[in-house]
Amino acid sequence: MAEVARATRGARRPGSGLLGSVPLGRRNLFEDRRRAALSCVGVGAGLLLALLMAGVFGGLNRQESAYMDRNPADVVVSQEGVRTMQLSISALPPETTAAVAAVPGVAWVEPLRQMTSTVSVGDTKLVAYVFGVDGGTGAGGDGSAGAAGVAEADGAAGVAGAAGRGGPGEVVEGAPAGPGEVVLDAGGAAQLGVGVGDEVEVFGVERRVAGLSEGLTSVACTSVFLSAEDFAAGAGPGLNYVLVGSDGSSSPEVLADAVNVDVPGAKVQTAEAFSAEEAALVRDMYAELFTTMRVLGFVIALALVSLTLSSITTAKRREYGIVAALGATPGRLAAVVASQAAWAVLAATAVAVLAALGLGAVIDRSLPNIELVLGPRDVLVTLLGAVLVGIPAALVPLRSVLAVDPATAFRSR
């Protein structure tokens, strides 16, 4: 009764605002701890679904653009009309590397072979992006790993190349691959159950795993790196992409324009634009699915918030009658219901965020091909979605509260 009295006194003070009704709304929601816990878990589960879908979608975007994001190239040259590596086949004339190297402002070029194939162990197969890297398969961060020398994979001898710059970025375990060897991404290695020193089949040939890279396995595929010579032996000669480094005299955009003028018949993009195209392709393929799943999560939350508030209203009908009998206005009663909805969605959002962080750690350890990427924006969007869910969820119990007869307070139970 003390809580009811406080809420009623708040109702009689002009301009006292929502805060006067918050204690009653909060008490109604959390008085029955078991019901409150079930409500938070249930509503939180719906919001967790929305958060997880946002995290998985963000992870897919990061995974599919990871190779180019960590590559030191400033410009990427591909076949005309080809904007990505995903779901694409690019073929360039052998002389493209030399033509690009002759453009003013180019510091280095790296011919790159790439195609989608498989890597397998016994009957277990994974789809893989297979890269044939000139000069070895060492770290691609600064070109220091791998054999130094001349880029000759396209037959253009004498063109200065940056050995290994088309590689995985970093070999986290083992060593760069030599002849008959590969660098396999750790995520793919975990799925295949192999490690450094084991053998995998690429292009129909058993090859020793010399080293492991990291962060280049996605839900759809993994990544394998081998020498350009081994790639050519397994897939035939050719050239798919040319990676280009600037000498710093111009921006990547200006350099890309210069290459585009001097090398007609090719698609020339900055590395940043190429990476953005990779991420855009992921959005085009999966955005509708993940948006639908997020909406489903909010619908579940809406239903459970409405159910929770309706059950509280039914259980507390007599208390609402007392508040109404003591002079609470319809606006004050509505504020009580609104505060209940606010507490419900805030508590559920907190539960969902904590659960998502915990699940992210579990997924990272147990499912190396799935990456959960959640940022402040995702949490904010989920919170705003939860608030929007709480508004219609409060309407049904609000009608019941406003329809309460004050005489209810004086009837025996």
Tab-separated table of C-alpha atoms in Angstrom:
chain	number	residue	atom	x	y	z
A	1	MET	CA	0.000	0.000	0.000
A	2	ALA	CA	2.921	2.344	0.638
A	3	GLU	CA	3.962	2.049	-3.013
A	4	VAL	CA	0.384	2.672	-4.136
A	5	ALA	CA	0.173	5.731	-1.905
A	6	ARG	CA	3.400	7.143	-3.289
A	7	ALA	CA	2.151	6.663	-6.858
A	8	THR	CA	-1.166	8.331	-5.949
A	9	ARG	CA	0.501	11.302	-4.281
A	10	GLY	CA	2.586	11.641	-7.451
A	11	ALA	CA	-0.631	11.652	-9.474
A	12	ARG	CA	-1.970	14.600	-7.488
A	13	ARG	CA	1.089	16.784	-7.966
A	14	PRO	CA	0.765	18.781	-11.179
A	15	GLY	CA	3.762	18.300	-13.423
A	16	SER	CA	5.232	15.479	-11.329
A	17	GLY	CA	5.838	13.521	-14.570
A	18	LEU	CA	6.553	9.879	-15.192
A	19	LEU	CA	8.947	9.405	-12.284
A	20	GLY	CA	6.151	9.525	-9.757
A	21	SER	CA	4.683	6.364	-11.243
A	22	VAL	CA	7.924	4.465	-11.807
A	23	PRO	CA	8.074	2.746	-8.364
A	24	LEU	CA	4.613	1.216	-8.840
A	25	GLY	CA	5.370	0.093	-12.395
A	26	ARG	CA	8.696	-1.393	-11.364
A	27	ARG	CA	7.192	-3.114	-8.341
A	28	ASN	CA	4.407	-4.656	-10.401
A	29	LEU	CA	6.951	-6.081	-12.846
A	30	PHE	CA	9.518	-7.410	-10.382
A	31	GLU	CA	7.390	-8.299	-7.340
A	32	ASP	CA	7.000	-11.881	-8.569
A	33	ARG	CA	10.647	-12.745	-9.194
A	34	ARG	CA	9.947	-15.961	-11.036
A	35	ARG	CA	7.572	-14.242	-13.446
A	36	ALA	CA	10.039	-11.377	-13.885
A	37	ALA	CA	12.878	-13.799	-14.626
A	38	LEU	CA	10.807	-15.736	-17.149
A	39	SER	CA	9.757	-12.474	-18.777
A	40	CYS	CA	13.340	-11.192	-19.079
A	41	VAL	CA	14.582	-14.509	-20.443
A	42	GLY	CA	11.694	-14.865	-22.904
A	43	VAL	CA	11.796	-11.319	-24.247
A	44	GLY	CA	15.591	-11.420	-24.128
A	45	ALA	CA	15.577	-14.550	-26.306
A	46	GLY	CA	13.730	-12.683	-29.049
A	47	LEU	CA	16.115	-9.741	-28.812
A	48	LEU	CA	19.061	-12.165	-28.684
A	49	LEU	CA	17.945	-13.615	-32.010
A	50	ALA	CA	17.956	-10.106	-33.488
A	51	LEU	CA	21.411	-9.406	-32.034
A	52	LEU	CA	22.883	-12.703	-33.218
A	53	MET	CA	21.621	-12.169	-36.751
A	54	ALA	CA	23.206	-8.713	-36.781
A	55	GLY	CA	26.460	-10.180	-35.450
A	56	VAL	CA	26.617	-13.065	-37.929
A	57	PHE	CA	25.810	-10.717	-40.818
A	58	GLY	CA	28.539	-8.337	-39.695
A	59	GLY	CA	30.924	-11.275	-39.452
A	60	LEU	CA	30.090	-12.398	-42.982
A	61	ASN	CA	30.861	-8.927	-44.310
A	62	ARG	CA	34.209	-8.890	-42.521
A	63	GLN	CA	35.123	-12.441	-43.547
A	64	GLU	CA	34.426	-12.010	-47.242
A	65	SER	CA	36.488	-8.824	-47.498
A	66	ALA	CA	39.232	-9.964	-45.082
A	67	TYR	CA	41.784	-10.898	-47.748
A	68	MET	CA	41.707	-7.529	-49.465
A	69	ASP	CA	41.372	-5.602	-46.189
A	70	ARG	CA	44.740	-6.927	-45.003
A	71	ASN	CA	46.496	-6.813	-48.379
A	72	PRO	CA	49.027	-3.978	-48.876
A	73	ALA	CA	47.905	-3.243	-52.443
A	74	ASP	CA	46.526	0.202	-53.253
A	75	VAL	CA	44.954	-0.777	-56.589
A	76	VAL	CA	43.539	-4.021	-57.996
A	77	VAL	CA	43.354	-4.811	-61.709
A	78	SER	CA	40.924	-7.470	-62.941
A	79	GLN	CA	39.132	-8.460	-66.120
A	80	GLU	CA	36.746	-5.843	-67.453
A	81	GLY	CA	33.370	-6.221	-65.750
A	82	VAL	CA	34.771	-8.198	-62.787
A	83	ARG	CA	34.493	-6.303	-59.510
A	84	THR	CA	35.087	-9.049	-56.920
A	85	MET	CA	36.747	-12.395	-56.288
A	86	GLN	CA	33.550	-13.974	-54.976
A	87	LEU	CA	31.411	-15.702	-57.588
A	88	SER	CA	33.684	-14.251	-60.285
A	89	ILE	CA	36.133	-15.501	-62.895
A	90	SER	CA	38.756	-13.010	-64.020
A	91	ALA	CA	41.244	-13.626	-66.837
A	92	LEU	CA	43.857	-11.082	-67.903
A	93	PRO	CA	46.350	-11.115	-70.799
A	94	PRO	CA	49.877	-12.148	-69.687
A	95	GLU	CA	51.299	-8.759	-70.658
A	96	THR	CA	49.023	-6.896	-68.200
A	97	THR	CA	51.582	-7.010	-65.378
A	98	ALA	CA	54.281	-5.314	-67.463
A	99	ALA	CA	51.816	-2.709	-68.740
A	100	VAL	CA	50.713	-1.828	-65.212
A	101	ALA	CA	54.303	-1.685	-63.955
A	102	ALA	CA	55.111	0.934	-66.601
A	103	VAL	CA	52.472	3.377	-65.314
A	104	PRO	CA	54.020	6.410	-63.514
A	105	GLY	CA	53.383	6.252	-59.767
A	106	VAL	CA	53.497	2.438	-59.529
A	107	ALA	CA	56.020	1.189	-56.950
A	108	TRP	CA	55.391	-2.539	-57.312
A	109	VAL	CA	53.088	-5.024	-59.002
A	110	GLU	CA	52.186	-8.571	-58.050
A	111	PRO	CA	50.520	-11.007	-60.462
A	112	LEU	CA	47.927	-13.122	-58.677
A	113	ARG	CA	46.270	-16.389	-59.592
A	114	GLN	CA	42.961	-17.120	-57.855
A	115	MET	CA	40.078	-19.501	-58.355
A	116	THR	CA	37.392	-21.262	-56.344
A	117	SER	CA	38.116	-24.963	-55.868
A	118	THR	CA	38.182	-27.445	-52.980
A	119	VAL	CA	40.597	-28.614	-50.313
A	120	SER	CA	39.993	-32.099	-48.977
A	121	VAL	CA	41.137	-34.774	-46.582
A	122	GLY	CA	39.687	-38.178	-47.417
A	123	ASP	CA	35.959	-37.784	-47.927
A	124	THR	CA	35.822	-34.378	-46.203
A	125	LYS	CA	35.845	-31.474	-48.644
A	126	LEU	CA	35.690	-27.732	-48.157
A	127	VAL	CA	35.077	-25.072	-50.768
A	128	ALA	CA	38.180	-22.899	-50.894
A	129	TYR	CA	39.565	-19.784	-52.509
A	130	VAL	CA	42.879	-21.057	-53.878
A	131	PHE	CA	45.568	-18.411	-54.416
A	132	GLY	CA	48.687	-18.842	-56.502
A	133	VAL	CA	51.201	-16.346	-55.165
A	134	ASP	CA	54.304	-15.273	-57.043
A	135	GLY	CA	57.521	-15.584	-55.040
A	136	GLY	CA	56.060	-17.781	-52.279
A	137	THR	CA	53.164	-17.769	-49.860
A	138	GLY	CA	54.629	-15.854	-46.966
A	139	ALA	CA	53.236	-12.865	-45.127
A	140	GLY	CA	51.658	-10.344	-47.453
A	141	GLY	CA	51.790	-7.406	-45.060
A	142	ASP	CA	54.986	-5.841	-46.354
A	143	GLY	CA	56.293	-8.411	-48.755
A	144	SER	CA	59.243	-9.231	-46.474
A	145	ALA	CA	58.388	-12.910	-46.209
A	146	GLY	CA	58.726	-15.232	-49.148
A	147	ALA	CA	61.392	-15.276	-51.822
A	148	ALA	CA	62.502	-11.904	-53.045
A	149	GLY	CA	63.022	-11.327	-56.684
A	150	VAL	CA	61.251	-10.803	-59.973
A	151	ALA	CA	57.543	-11.277	-60.702
A	152	GLU	CA	57.512	-13.755	-63.560
A	153	ALA	CA	54.262	-15.686	-63.052
A	154	ASP	CA	52.748	-14.019	-66.101
A	155	GLY	CA	55.786	-14.452	-68.286
A	156	ALA	CA	56.825	-10.800	-68.001
A	157	ALA	CA	60.421	-11.268	-66.850
A	158	GLY	CA	62.130	-8.171	-65.561
A	159	VAL	CA	59.037	-6.602	-64.031
A	160	ALA	CA	59.809	-5.729	-60.422
A	161	GLY	CA	57.543	-7.605	-58.040
A	162	ALA	CA	56.936	-7.742	-54.289
A	163	ALA	CA	57.364	-11.387	-53.394
A	164	GLY	CA	54.568	-12.809	-51.301
A	165	ARG	CA	52.428	-9.665	-51.252
A	166	GLY	CA	49.510	-11.717	-52.534
A	167	GLY	CA	49.849	-14.047	-49.555
A	168	PRO	CA	47.615	-14.468	-46.508
A	169	GLY	CA	48.979	-11.499	-44.584
A	170	GLU	CA	50.508	-13.560	-41.773
A	171	VAL	CA	51.507	-17.160	-41.186
A	172	VAL	CA	50.565	-17.675	-37.531
A	173	GLU	CA	51.945	-21.205	-37.266
A	174	GLY	CA	54.524	-23.074	-39.284
A	175	ALA	CA	56.295	-21.504	-42.258
A	176	PRO	CA	55.619	-20.182	-45.774
A	177	ALA	CA	54.942	-22.904	-48.317
A	178	GLY	CA	57.610	-24.314	-50.563
A	179	PRO	CA	57.183	-26.518	-53.641
A	180	GLY	CA	54.443	-29.086	-53.091
A	181	GLU	CA	53.240	-27.304	-49.947
A	182	VAL	CA	50.370	-25.005	-48.978
A	183	VAL	CA	49.445	-22.475	-46.349
A	184	LEU	CA	45.937	-23.324	-45.135
A	185	ASP	CA	43.742	-21.055	-43.054
A	186	ALA	CA	43.417	-22.228	-39.462
A	187	GLY	CA	39.612	-22.209	-39.641
A	188	GLY	CA	39.626	-24.609	-42.570
A	189	ALA	CA	42.330	-26.733	-40.934
A	190	ALA	CA	40.163	-27.121	-37.835
A	191	GLN	CA	37.193	-28.277	-39.924
A	192	LEU	CA	39.377	-30.779	-41.776
A	193	GLY	CA	41.100	-31.927	-38.601
A	194	VAL	CA	44.615	-31.222	-39.872
A	195	GLY	CA	47.590	-29.178	-38.765
A	196	VAL	CA	51.102	-28.262	-39.824
A	197	GLY	CA	52.818	-31.282	-41.333
A	198	ASP	CA	49.624	-33.048	-42.410
A	199	GLU	CA	48.576	-33.477	-46.028
A	200	VAL	CA	45.562	-32.082	-47.861
A	201	GLU	CA	44.438	-32.481	-51.446
A	202	VAL	CA	44.333	-29.395	-53.687
A	203	PHE	CA	43.855	-29.640	-57.461
A	204	GLY	CA	43.861	-33.427	-57.123
A	205	VAL	CA	47.359	-33.517	-55.617
A	206	GLU	CA	48.338	-34.306	-52.026
A	207	ARG	CA	50.238	-31.342	-50.581
A	208	ARG	CA	51.860	-30.846	-47.200
A	209	VAL	CA	50.487	-28.116	-44.915
A	210	ALA	CA	53.546	-25.951	-44.269
A	211	GLY	CA	51.798	-23.220	-42.309
A	212	LEU	CA	48.510	-21.814	-41.083
A	213	SER	CA	47.016	-18.387	-41.698
A	214	GLU	CA	44.211	-16.856	-39.645
A	215	GLY	CA	40.932	-15.047	-40.283
A	216	LEU	CA	40.388	-16.145	-43.887
A	217	THR	CA	37.694	-18.781	-43.370
A	218	SER	CA	34.023	-17.872	-43.701
A	219	VAL	CA	30.736	-19.714	-43.418
A	220	ALA	CA	30.962	-20.546	-47.127
A	221	CYS	CA	34.624	-21.355	-47.706
A	222	THR	CA	38.224	-21.320	-46.515
A	223	SER	CA	41.471	-20.107	-48.130
A	224	VAL	CA	44.534	-21.941	-49.431
A	225	PHE	CA	47.799	-20.416	-50.652
A	226	LEU	CA	50.414	-22.108	-52.810
A	227	SER	CA	53.161	-20.995	-55.135
A	228	ALA	CA	52.308	-19.673	-58.580
A	229	GLU	CA	54.253	-22.577	-60.087
A	230	ASP	CA	52.200	-25.194	-58.217
A	231	PHE	CA	49.008	-23.312	-59.081
A	232	ALA	CA	49.912	-23.296	-62.787
A	233	ALA	CA	50.760	-27.007	-62.663
A	234	GLY	CA	47.357	-27.797	-61.186
A	235	ALA	CA	45.087	-25.270	-62.919
A	236	GLY	CA	47.014	-24.259	-66.017
A	237	PRO	CA	48.884	-21.048	-66.872
A	238	GLY	CA	47.222	-17.671	-66.773
A	239	LEU	CA	46.718	-14.460	-64.848
A	240	ASN	CA	43.625	-13.467	-62.872
A	241	TYR	CA	44.436	-10.257	-60.987
A	242	VAL	CA	47.270	-7.777	-60.626
A	243	LEU	CA	47.923	-6.170	-57.246
A	244	VAL	CA	49.465	-2.705	-57.465
A	245	GLY	CA	51.337	-0.637	-54.887
A	246	SER	CA	51.686	3.134	-55.079
A	247	ASP	CA	54.995	4.954	-54.697
A	248	GLY	CA	53.202	7.547	-52.580
A	249	SER	CA	53.284	10.308	-55.163
A	250	SER	CA	49.517	10.153	-55.666
A	251	SER	CA	46.397	8.861	-53.991
A	252	PRO	CA	45.052	5.374	-54.785
A	253	GLU	CA	42.171	6.984	-56.688
A	254	VAL	CA	44.517	8.998	-58.914
A	255	LEU	CA	46.745	5.967	-59.481
A	256	ALA	CA	43.727	3.830	-60.395
A	257	ASP	CA	42.664	6.432	-62.968
A	258	ALA	CA	46.174	6.467	-64.443
A	259	VAL	CA	46.289	2.666	-64.707
A	260	ASN	CA	42.833	2.670	-66.262
A	261	VAL	CA	44.025	5.064	-68.998
A	262	ASP	CA	47.250	3.188	-69.775
A	263	VAL	CA	45.803	-0.339	-69.490
A	264	PRO	CA	42.519	-0.325	-71.448
A	265	GLY	CA	40.206	-3.304	-71.431
A	266	ALA	CA	40.611	-4.036	-67.710
A	267	LYS	CA	38.663	-3.177	-64.576
A	268	VAL	CA	40.790	-0.998	-62.302
A	269	GLN	CA	39.673	-0.256	-58.736
A	270	THR	CA	41.270	0.977	-55.568
A	271	ALA	CA	41.749	-1.799	-53.030
A	272	GLU	CA	39.241	-0.036	-50.782
A	273	ALA	CA	36.623	-0.016	-53.540
A	274	PHE	CA	37.347	-3.668	-54.336
A	275	SER	CA	36.845	-4.596	-50.663
A	276	ALA	CA	33.612	-2.591	-50.569
A	277	GLU	CA	32.345	-4.501	-53.611
A	278	GLU	CA	33.070	-7.791	-51.816
A	279	ALA	CA	31.053	-6.647	-48.796
A	280	ALA	CA	28.255	-5.332	-51.032
A	281	LEU	CA	27.956	-8.727	-52.688
A	282	VAL	CA	27.457	-10.323	-49.264
A	283	ARG	CA	24.731	-7.798	-48.486
A	284	ASP	CA	23.016	-8.490	-51.803
A	285	MET	CA	23.021	-12.247	-51.152
A	286	TYR	CA	22.148	-12.377	-47.463
A	287	ALA	CA	20.624	-9.055	-46.346
A	288	GLU	CA	17.009	-10.105	-46.941
A	289	LEU	CA	17.430	-13.367	-45.015
A	290	PHE	CA	19.110	-11.780	-42.008
A	291	THR	CA	16.682	-8.848	-41.946
A	292	THR	CA	13.778	-11.303	-41.886
A	293	MET	CA	15.349	-13.178	-38.971
A	294	ARG	CA	15.919	-9.953	-37.044
A	295	VAL	CA	12.305	-8.889	-37.589
A	296	LEU	CA	11.216	-12.321	-36.362
A	297	GLY	CA	13.207	-11.751	-33.183
A	298	PHE	CA	11.458	-8.436	-32.571
A	299	VAL	CA	8.051	-10.018	-33.251
A	300	ILE	CA	8.798	-12.684	-30.636
A	301	ALA	CA	9.803	-9.952	-28.196
A	302	LEU	CA	6.596	-8.015	-28.967
A	303	ALA	CA	4.409	-11.031	-28.250
A	304	LEU	CA	6.177	-11.846	-24.977
A	305	VAL	CA	6.213	-8.251	-23.697
A	306	SER	CA	2.487	-7.988	-24.426
A	307	LEU	CA	1.841	-11.308	-22.670
A	308	THR	CA	3.889	-10.248	-19.643
A	309	LEU	CA	2.148	-6.893	-19.258
A	310	SER	CA	-1.281	-8.446	-19.748
A	311	SER	CA	-0.649	-11.043	-17.036
A	312	ILE	CA	0.575	-8.341	-14.641
A	313	THR	CA	-2.498	-6.229	-15.368
A	314	THR	CA	-4.796	-9.150	-14.624
A	315	ALA	CA	-2.962	-9.988	-11.398
A	316	LYS	CA	-2.857	-6.361	-10.211
A	317	ARG	CA	-6.370	-5.325	-11.231
A	318	ARG	CA	-7.398	-4.558	-7.636
A	319	GLU	CA	-4.293	-2.380	-7.051
A	320	TYR	CA	-5.112	-0.372	-10.168
A	321	GLY	CA	-8.638	0.038	-8.811
A	322	ILE	CA	-7.223	1.470	-5.568
A	323	VAL	CA	-5.040	3.944	-7.470
A	324	ALA	CA	-8.018	4.985	-9.612
A	325	ALA	CA	-10.265	5.328	-6.550
A	326	LEU	CA	-7.726	7.625	-4.888
A	327	GLY	CA	-7.842	10.004	-7.846
A	328	ALA	CA	-5.185	8.864	-10.303
A	329	THR	CA	-5.882	10.274	-13.749
A	330	PRO	CA	-5.946	8.110	-16.897
A	331	GLY	CA	-2.639	9.715	-17.844
A	332	ARG	CA	-1.059	8.571	-14.582
A	333	LEU	CA	-2.359	5.023	-15.061
A	334	ALA	CA	-0.993	5.033	-18.593
A	335	ALA	CA	2.373	6.162	-17.211
A	336	VAL	CA	2.431	3.177	-14.853
A	337	VAL	CA	1.860	0.777	-17.754
A	338	ALA	CA	4.463	2.607	-19.845
A	339	SER	CA	7.021	2.309	-17.055
A	340	GLN	CA	6.333	-1.435	-16.828
A	341	ALA	CA	6.946	-1.782	-20.558
A	342	ALA	CA	10.133	0.301	-20.312
A	343	TRP	CA	11.523	-1.783	-17.451
A	344	ALA	CA	10.629	-4.990	-19.296
A	345	VAL	CA	12.429	-4.062	-22.533
A	346	LEU	CA	15.455	-2.545	-20.771
A	347	ALA	CA	15.963	-5.613	-18.599
A	348	ALA	CA	15.459	-7.935	-21.573
A	349	THR	CA	17.917	-5.940	-23.696
A	350	ALA	CA	20.549	-6.231	-20.962
A	351	VAL	CA	19.964	-9.994	-20.811
A	352	ALA	CA	20.228	-10.252	-24.618
A	353	VAL	CA	23.488	-8.269	-24.790
A	354	LEU	CA	25.134	-10.321	-22.027
A	355	ALA	CA	23.961	-13.560	-23.642
A	356	ALA	CA	25.264	-12.440	-27.048
A	357	LEU	CA	28.696	-11.672	-25.591
A	358	GLY	CA	28.803	-15.076	-23.920
A	359	LEU	CA	27.657	-16.891	-27.045
A	360	GLY	CA	30.200	-14.975	-29.098
A	361	ALA	CA	33.016	-16.393	-26.973
A	362	VAL	CA	31.584	-19.917	-27.270
A	363	ILE	CA	31.112	-19.627	-31.044
A	364	ASP	CA	34.650	-18.309	-31.468
A	365	ARG	CA	36.048	-21.434	-29.801
A	366	SER	CA	33.718	-24.072	-31.220
A	367	LEU	CA	32.805	-22.779	-34.716
A	368	PRO	CA	35.898	-21.246	-36.343
A	369	ASN	CA	34.074	-20.585	-39.620
A	370	ILE	CA	31.507	-18.312	-37.962
A	371	GLU	CA	32.484	-14.866	-36.761
A	372	LEU	CA	30.214	-12.765	-34.569
A	373	VAL	CA	30.821	-9.039	-35.023
A	374	LEU	CA	28.770	-6.808	-32.733
A	375	GLY	CA	29.365	-3.110	-32.239
A	376	PRO	CA	27.713	-0.294	-30.281
A	377	ARG	CA	25.518	0.469	-33.304
A	378	ASP	CA	24.050	-3.062	-33.248
A	379	VAL	CA	23.269	-2.785	-29.535
A	380	LEU	CA	21.701	0.655	-30.042
A	381	VAL	CA	19.556	-0.574	-32.947
A	382	THR	CA	18.400	-3.529	-30.839
A	383	LEU	CA	17.557	-1.232	-27.923
A	384	LEU	CA	15.601	1.119	-30.182
A	385	GLY	CA	13.822	-1.873	-31.698
A	386	ALA	CA	12.957	-3.104	-28.211
A	387	VAL	CA	11.546	0.309	-27.283
A	388	LEU	CA	9.437	0.344	-30.444
A	389	VAL	CA	8.260	-3.162	-29.567
A	390	GLY	CA	7.277	-2.007	-26.089
A	391	ILE	CA	4.928	0.708	-27.391
A	392	PRO	CA	2.346	-1.534	-29.118
A	393	ALA	CA	2.898	-4.220	-26.473
A	394	ALA	CA	1.617	-1.791	-23.829
A	395	LEU	CA	-1.603	-0.935	-25.681
A	396	VAL	CA	-3.559	-4.103	-24.831
A	397	PRO	CA	-2.940	-3.968	-21.057
A	398	LEU	CA	-3.432	-0.185	-21.143
A	399	ARG	CA	-7.009	-0.632	-22.337
A	400	SER	CA	-7.652	-3.002	-19.438
A	401	VAL	CA	-6.128	-0.604	-16.906
A	402	LEU	CA	-8.146	2.368	-18.143
A	403	ALA	CA	-11.306	0.260	-18.008
A	404	VAL	CA	-10.789	-0.708	-14.339
A	405	ASP	CA	-13.752	0.278	-12.158
A	406	PRO	CA	-12.535	2.110	-9.002
A	407	ALA	CA	-15.171	0.141	-7.091
A	408	THR	CA	-12.990	-2.924	-7.685
A	409	ALA	CA	-10.781	-1.710	-4.847
A	410	PHE	CA	-13.603	-2.160	-2.313
A	411	ARG	CA	-14.818	-5.569	-3.399
A	412	SER	CA	-13.733	-8.622	-1.500
A	413	ARG	CA	-11.369	-10.927	-3.353
